Short mmCIF file of C-alpha atoms (C1' of nucleotides) in Angstrom, two decimals:
data_model
loop_
_atom_site.label_atom_id
_atom_site.label_comp_id
_atom_site.label_asym_id
_atom_site.label_seq_id
_atom_site.Cartn_x
_atom_site.Cartn_y
_atom_site.Cartn_z
CA MET A 1 13.68 -8.87 14.11
CA LYS A 2 12.71 -8.78 10.62
CA LYS A 3 11.82 -5.43 9.13
CA ILE A 4 8.68 -5.41 7.00
CA SER A 5 9.29 -3.58 3.86
CA LYS A 6 6.85 -1.91 1.34
CA GLU A 7 6.58 -5.42 -0.58
CA LEU A 8 3.76 -6.09 1.69
CA ILE A 9 3.00 -2.82 3.80
CA GLY A 10 1.40 -1.17 1.11
CA THR A 11 -0.31 -3.75 -0.78
CA SER A 12 -3.14 -6.46 0.02
CA THR A 13 -3.28 -7.53 -3.60
CA ILE A 14 -0.52 -9.78 -3.65
CA PRO A 15 -1.63 -11.90 -0.62
CA ILE A 16 -5.14 -11.79 -1.86
CA ILE A 17 -4.35 -13.09 -5.37
CA LEU A 18 -1.83 -15.70 -3.99
CA SER A 19 -4.56 -17.01 -1.47
CA VAL A 20 -7.19 -17.33 -4.42
CA LEU A 21 -4.47 -19.14 -6.31
CA SER A 22 -3.55 -21.48 -3.53
CA LYS A 23 -7.02 -22.80 -3.34
CA LYS A 24 -7.47 -23.41 -7.32
CA GLU A 25 -5.93 -22.30 -10.58
CA SER A 26 -7.74 -19.35 -12.06
CA TYR A 27 -7.51 -16.63 -14.63
CA GLY A 28 -7.43 -12.64 -14.27
CA TYR A 29 -11.26 -12.10 -14.97
CA GLU A 30 -12.35 -14.80 -12.73
CA ILE A 31 -10.31 -13.59 -9.79
CA ILE A 32 -11.73 -10.16 -9.99
CA GLN A 33 -15.27 -11.62 -9.94
CA ARG A 34 -14.30 -13.87 -7.03
CA ILE A 35 -13.04 -10.98 -4.96
CA LYS A 36 -16.04 -8.91 -5.59
CA GLU A 37 -18.31 -11.95 -4.74
CA LEU A 38 -16.40 -12.64 -1.36
CA SER A 39 -16.37 -9.03 -0.39
CA ASN A 40 -20.19 -8.65 -1.02
CA GLY A 41 -19.41 -6.21 -3.88
CA GLN A 42 -17.32 -3.92 -1.72
CA ILE A 43 -14.02 -4.62 -3.49
CA GLU A 44 -14.02 -4.14 -7.14
CA TRP A 45 -10.72 -4.38 -8.92
CA GLY A 46 -10.22 -3.06 -12.54
CA GLU A 47 -8.53 -5.12 -15.07
CA GLY A 48 -5.85 -2.55 -15.42
CA THR A 49 -5.19 -3.42 -11.74
CA ILE A 50 -4.83 -7.16 -11.78
CA TYR A 51 -3.06 -8.01 -15.06
CA PRO A 52 0.02 -6.08 -14.23
CA VAL A 53 0.13 -7.74 -10.88
CA LEU A 54 -0.21 -11.20 -12.47
CA HIS A 55 2.55 -10.37 -14.92
CA LYS A 56 4.75 -9.16 -12.09
CA LEU A 57 3.98 -12.41 -9.99
CA GLU A 58 4.88 -14.53 -12.98
CA LYS A 59 8.00 -12.76 -13.75
CA LYS A 60 9.05 -13.13 -10.13
CA GLY A 61 8.42 -16.79 -10.25
CA TYR A 62 5.64 -17.04 -8.05
CA ILE A 63 2.93 -18.34 -10.41
CA THR A 64 3.00 -19.83 -13.83
CA SER A 65 0.54 -19.39 -16.66
CA SER A 66 -0.85 -21.42 -19.61
CA TRP A 67 -3.52 -20.81 -22.10
CA LYS A 68 -6.49 -22.90 -22.19
CA THR A 69 -9.67 -22.79 -24.28
CA SER A 70 -13.05 -23.33 -22.48
CA GLY A 71 -15.91 -25.41 -23.89
CA SER A 72 -17.51 -22.27 -25.30
CA GLY A 73 -14.31 -21.48 -27.22
CA ARG A 74 -13.09 -18.54 -25.10
CA LYS A 75 -9.36 -18.36 -24.37
CA ARG A 76 -8.28 -17.87 -20.92
CA LYS A 77 -4.90 -17.58 -19.36
CA TYR A 78 -4.98 -19.84 -16.34
CA TYR A 79 -2.52 -19.07 -13.59
CA ASN A 80 -0.99 -21.66 -11.09
CA ILE A 81 0.87 -21.07 -7.80
CA ASN A 82 4.06 -22.80 -7.49
CA ILE A 83 6.08 -23.81 -4.36
CA LYS A 84 7.95 -20.54 -4.49
CA GLY A 85 4.57 -18.88 -4.62
CA GLU A 86 3.35 -20.80 -1.56
CA GLN A 87 6.39 -19.69 0.48
CA LYS A 88 5.77 -16.28 -0.42
CA LEU A 89 2.23 -16.55 0.73
CA VAL A 90 3.34 -17.79 4.04
CA SER A 91 5.59 -14.79 4.63
CA GLU A 92 2.90 -12.28 3.28
CA LYS A 93 0.36 -14.09 5.73
CA GLU A 94 2.79 -13.36 8.70
CA ASN A 95 3.42 -9.87 7.57
CA TRP A 96 -0.28 -9.39 7.21
CA THR A 97 -0.81 -10.53 10.84
CA VAL A 98 1.70 -8.16 12.08
CA ILE A 99 -0.02 -5.18 10.70
CA HIS A 100 -3.41 -6.49 11.90
CA GLN A 101 -2.24 -7.05 15.24
CA LEU A 102 -0.94 -3.45 15.47
CA ILE A 103 -4.30 -2.07 14.26
CA LEU A 104 -6.05 -4.20 16.69
CA LYS A 105 -3.88 -2.61 19.50
CA LEU A 106 -4.61 0.80 18.31
CA TRP A 107 -8.29 0.39 18.27
CA ASN A 108 -9.28 -1.82 21.15
CA ILE A 109 -6.75 -3.59 23.18
CA GLU A 110 -4.20 -1.82 25.55
CA PRO A 111 -5.54 1.76 25.13
CA ASN A 112 -3.54 2.46 28.41
CA LEU A 113 -0.33 1.89 26.78
CA ILE A 114 -0.94 5.36 25.05
CA MET B 1 -22.46 -0.62 -2.46
CA LYS B 2 -19.58 1.57 -1.86
CA LYS B 3 -16.31 0.83 -3.93
CA ILE B 4 -13.18 0.89 -2.12
CA SER B 5 -10.59 2.98 -3.85
CA LYS B 6 -7.00 3.03 -3.77
CA GLU B 7 -7.03 5.60 -0.96
CA LEU B 8 -7.04 2.72 1.55
CA ILE B 9 -6.60 -0.57 -0.39
CA GLY B 10 -2.96 0.33 -0.68
CA THR B 11 -1.81 1.76 2.46
CA SER B 12 -2.21 0.85 6.08
CA THR B 13 -0.22 4.10 6.88
CA ILE B 14 -3.06 6.46 7.10
CA PRO B 15 -5.26 4.48 9.22
CA ILE B 16 -2.35 3.65 11.61
CA ILE B 17 -1.39 7.40 11.81
CA LEU B 18 -4.82 8.59 12.41
CA SER B 19 -5.30 5.85 15.00
CA VAL B 20 -2.31 6.97 16.98
CA LEU B 21 -3.27 10.72 16.71
CA SER B 22 -6.69 9.92 17.91
CA LYS B 23 -5.50 8.72 21.37
CA LYS B 24 -3.03 11.47 21.85
CA GLU B 25 -1.45 14.36 20.04
CA SER B 26 2.17 13.47 18.61
CA TYR B 27 4.89 14.23 16.36
CA GLY B 28 6.53 12.43 13.67
CA TYR B 29 9.60 11.03 15.24
CA GLU B 30 7.49 9.74 18.28
CA ILE B 31 4.98 8.16 16.11
CA ILE B 32 7.80 6.20 14.45
CA GLN B 33 8.81 4.83 17.68
CA ARG B 34 5.39 4.00 18.83
CA ILE B 35 4.73 1.96 15.79
CA LYS B 36 7.99 0.15 16.24
CA GLU B 37 7.31 -0.34 20.00
CA LEU B 38 3.68 -1.66 19.45
CA SER B 39 4.73 -4.02 16.66
CA ASN B 40 7.54 -5.51 18.86
CA GLY B 41 9.99 -3.99 16.48
CA GLN B 42 8.63 -5.58 13.35
CA ILE B 43 7.56 -2.47 11.72
CA GLU B 44 9.98 0.13 11.18
CA TRP B 45 9.03 3.24 9.25
CA GLY B 46 11.67 5.52 7.90
CA GLU B 47 11.43 9.37 8.53
CA GLY B 48 11.32 9.85 4.72
CA THR B 49 8.20 7.61 4.85
CA ILE B 50 6.18 9.40 7.54
CA TYR B 51 6.89 13.04 7.08
CA PRO B 52 5.42 13.28 3.61
CA VAL B 53 2.46 11.43 4.85
CA LEU B 54 1.94 13.88 7.73
CA HIS B 55 2.23 16.86 5.47
CA LYS B 56 -0.36 15.24 3.07
CA LEU B 57 -2.76 14.56 5.87
CA GLU B 58 -2.46 18.15 7.07
CA LYS B 59 -2.82 19.50 3.67
CA LYS B 60 -6.03 17.66 3.19
CA GLY B 61 -7.41 19.06 6.40
CA TYR B 62 -7.31 15.86 8.64
CA ILE B 63 -4.83 16.89 11.11
CA THR B 64 -3.34 20.30 12.35
CA SER B 65 0.06 21.11 13.34
CA SER B 66 1.96 23.25 16.01
CA TRP B 67 5.32 23.86 17.02
CA LYS B 68 6.24 23.25 20.68
CA THR B 69 9.41 23.37 22.57
CA SER B 70 10.06 20.60 25.11
CA GLY B 71 11.72 21.06 28.54
CA SER B 72 15.08 20.00 27.13
CA GLY B 73 14.67 22.88 24.31
CA ARG B 74 14.22 20.58 21.46
CA LYS B 75 11.60 21.54 18.96
CA ARG B 76 8.85 19.28 17.77
CA LYS B 77 5.96 19.58 15.61
CA TYR B 78 2.94 18.25 17.16
CA TYR B 79 0.03 16.96 15.14
CA ASN B 80 -3.61 16.79 16.36
CA ILE B 81 -6.40 15.00 14.68
CA ASN B 82 -9.70 17.33 14.00
CA ILE B 83 -13.33 16.30 13.39
CA LYS B 84 -12.75 15.62 9.65
CA GLY B 85 -9.82 13.42 10.64
CA GLU B 86 -12.08 11.50 12.95
CA GLN B 87 -14.52 10.90 10.33
CA LYS B 88 -11.91 9.95 7.87
CA LEU B 89 -10.55 7.41 10.44
CA VAL B 90 -14.05 5.79 10.74
CA SER B 91 -14.23 5.09 7.00
CA GLU B 92 -10.65 3.95 7.02
CA LYS B 93 -11.71 1.40 9.63
CA GLU B 94 -14.70 0.29 7.68
CA ASN B 95 -12.49 -0.19 4.65
CA TRP B 96 -9.74 -2.26 6.66
CA THR B 97 -12.36 -4.41 8.12
CA VAL B 98 -13.76 -5.23 4.59
CA ILE B 99 -10.32 -6.26 3.34
CA HIS B 100 -9.54 -8.22 6.54
CA GLN B 101 -12.80 -10.00 6.43
CA LEU B 102 -11.93 -11.00 2.67
CA ILE B 103 -8.56 -12.15 3.82
CA LEU B 104 -10.00 -14.22 6.64
CA LYS B 105 -12.53 -15.88 4.24
CA LEU B 106 -9.57 -16.67 1.87
CA TRP B 107 -7.55 -18.19 4.70
CA ASN B 108 -9.86 -20.06 7.06
CA ILE B 109 -13.55 -19.70 6.83
CA GLU B 110 -15.59 -20.98 3.99
CA PRO B 111 -13.09 -22.84 1.93
CA ASN B 112 -15.94 -24.82 0.49
CA LEU B 113 -16.94 -21.71 -1.35
CA ILE B 114 -13.97 -22.07 -3.58
"C1'" DA C 1 -28.49 -6.53 -35.18
"C1'" DA C 2 -27.07 -4.37 -31.30
"C1'" DA C 3 -25.76 -4.55 -26.57
"C1'" DT C 4 -23.62 -6.68 -22.97
"C1'" DA C 5 -20.48 -9.87 -20.80
"C1'" DT C 6 -16.26 -12.19 -21.18
"C1'" DA C 7 -11.06 -11.99 -21.50
"C1'" DC C 8 -6.93 -10.27 -22.64
"C1'" DA C 9 -3.26 -6.45 -22.82
"C1'" DT C 10 -0.90 -1.88 -22.34
"C1'" DA C 11 -0.05 3.06 -21.92
"C1'" DG C 12 -0.01 7.31 -19.42
"C1'" DA C 13 -1.00 9.85 -15.11
"C1'" DA C 14 -1.03 10.21 -10.62
"C1'" DG C 15 0.24 8.85 -6.27
"C1'" DT C 16 3.08 6.14 -2.72
"C1'" DT C 17 7.25 4.63 -0.51
"C1'" DC C 18 12.20 4.23 0.21
"C1'" DG C 19 16.73 5.25 0.81
"C1'" DA C 20 19.86 8.80 0.95
"C1'" DT C 21 21.02 13.24 2.15
"C1'" DG C 22 20.96 17.44 4.82
"C1'" DT C 23 20.55 20.41 9.01
"C1'" DA C 24 20.60 21.18 13.78
"C1'" DT C 25 20.29 20.28 18.72
"C1'" DT C 26 20.95 17.27 22.86
"C1'" DA C 27 22.56 13.43 25.49
"C1'" DA C 28 25.87 9.85 26.24
"C1'" DA C 29 29.91 7.65 25.67
"C1'" DA C 30 34.82 7.36 24.78
"C1'" DT D 1 36.38 16.83 26.04
"C1'" DT D 2 35.74 15.48 21.97
"C1'" DT D 3 33.14 12.37 19.36
"C1'" DT D 4 29.35 9.42 18.73
"C1'" DA D 5 24.45 8.55 19.06
"C1'" DA D 6 20.04 10.04 19.55
"C1'" DT D 7 16.48 13.19 18.64
"C1'" DA D 8 13.74 15.92 15.26
"C1'" DC D 9 12.79 18.00 11.29
"C1'" DA D 10 12.69 18.32 5.75
"C1'" DT D 11 13.06 17.15 0.86
"C1'" DC D 12 14.83 14.75 -3.46
"C1'" DG D 13 15.02 11.22 -6.79
"C1'" DA D 14 14.34 6.56 -8.05
"C1'" DA D 15 11.24 2.74 -8.12
"C1'" DC D 16 7.15 0.95 -7.71
"C1'" DT D 17 1.94 0.81 -7.64
"C1'" DT D 18 -2.83 1.76 -9.00
"C1'" DC D 19 -6.21 3.97 -11.74
"C1'" DT D 20 -8.48 5.36 -15.73
"C1'" DA D 21 -8.89 4.83 -20.41
"C1'" DT D 22 -8.15 2.55 -24.53
"C1'" DG D 23 -7.67 -1.15 -27.45
"C1'" DT D 24 -8.63 -5.94 -29.34
"C1'" DA D 25 -11.49 -9.91 -29.96
"C1'" DT D 26 -15.24 -13.57 -29.11
"C1'" DA D 27 -19.52 -15.25 -26.92
"C1'" DT D 28 -23.97 -14.46 -25.22
"C1'" DT D 29 -28.14 -12.08 -24.73
"C1'" DT D 30 -31.82 -8.93 -25.91
#
DNA sequence: AAATATACATAGAAGTTCGATGTATTAAAA
DNA sequence: TTTTAATACATCGAACTTCTATGTATATTT
């Protein structure tokens, strides 16, 4: 029986970022916009929140980065998820599910257990 | 459009603890056991994790505590959720749902949006 | 020309979590 | 019976995370 450590218990940022990147490569600023859009404006990450996380994920070898210049001439640092990152995402999904199932039990199902 | 702050984004501990207490009063050690049991042994909080959180919740006025002695003579510090705590739980549930909906979108639904 | 949006980065402050350690009592096992 | 395990609380320091603020720079819009 695996123990879930703080690596995921505390944070939803890592599975969210890895999930975004597993669909398509992206860059920090765009990820912030996408999260805001997909949450109907309810989740607004600051830039100071996401950049350190991206750096950490790269340092740990889950994603890679490369500078690209857009047609308009603006420089962007694109991130790509790699195999290790995909594996990490799988385990993060499992962990999230464990926590969510627990929360569902506490909210609705099996009230008679308590 | 409310912005979700780190008060919940980071942690599942607070909604989980408040949810447990909203069913029945309990004490630190028992909460740890219950979480472990309800998650089929997958979530194991340490005592050093939960006691500071309980103290914080009490200090912020969401729960109250009282010492009781069990039949066996063992002393326990029971915690009860109050009205402010129940209100807090409601907003925590809303926040959790926002994040979970986002995650569901990233995993299954609406892949064509990306 | 000025203001806004895009796009990166980091530093410091504040908060959180974990593992270790400590105390004490009760129950179970050797 | 003595020792071990379980129960039950608490706190400390280390490590990590997140937020706000600040800084730089370019492109677009007003």
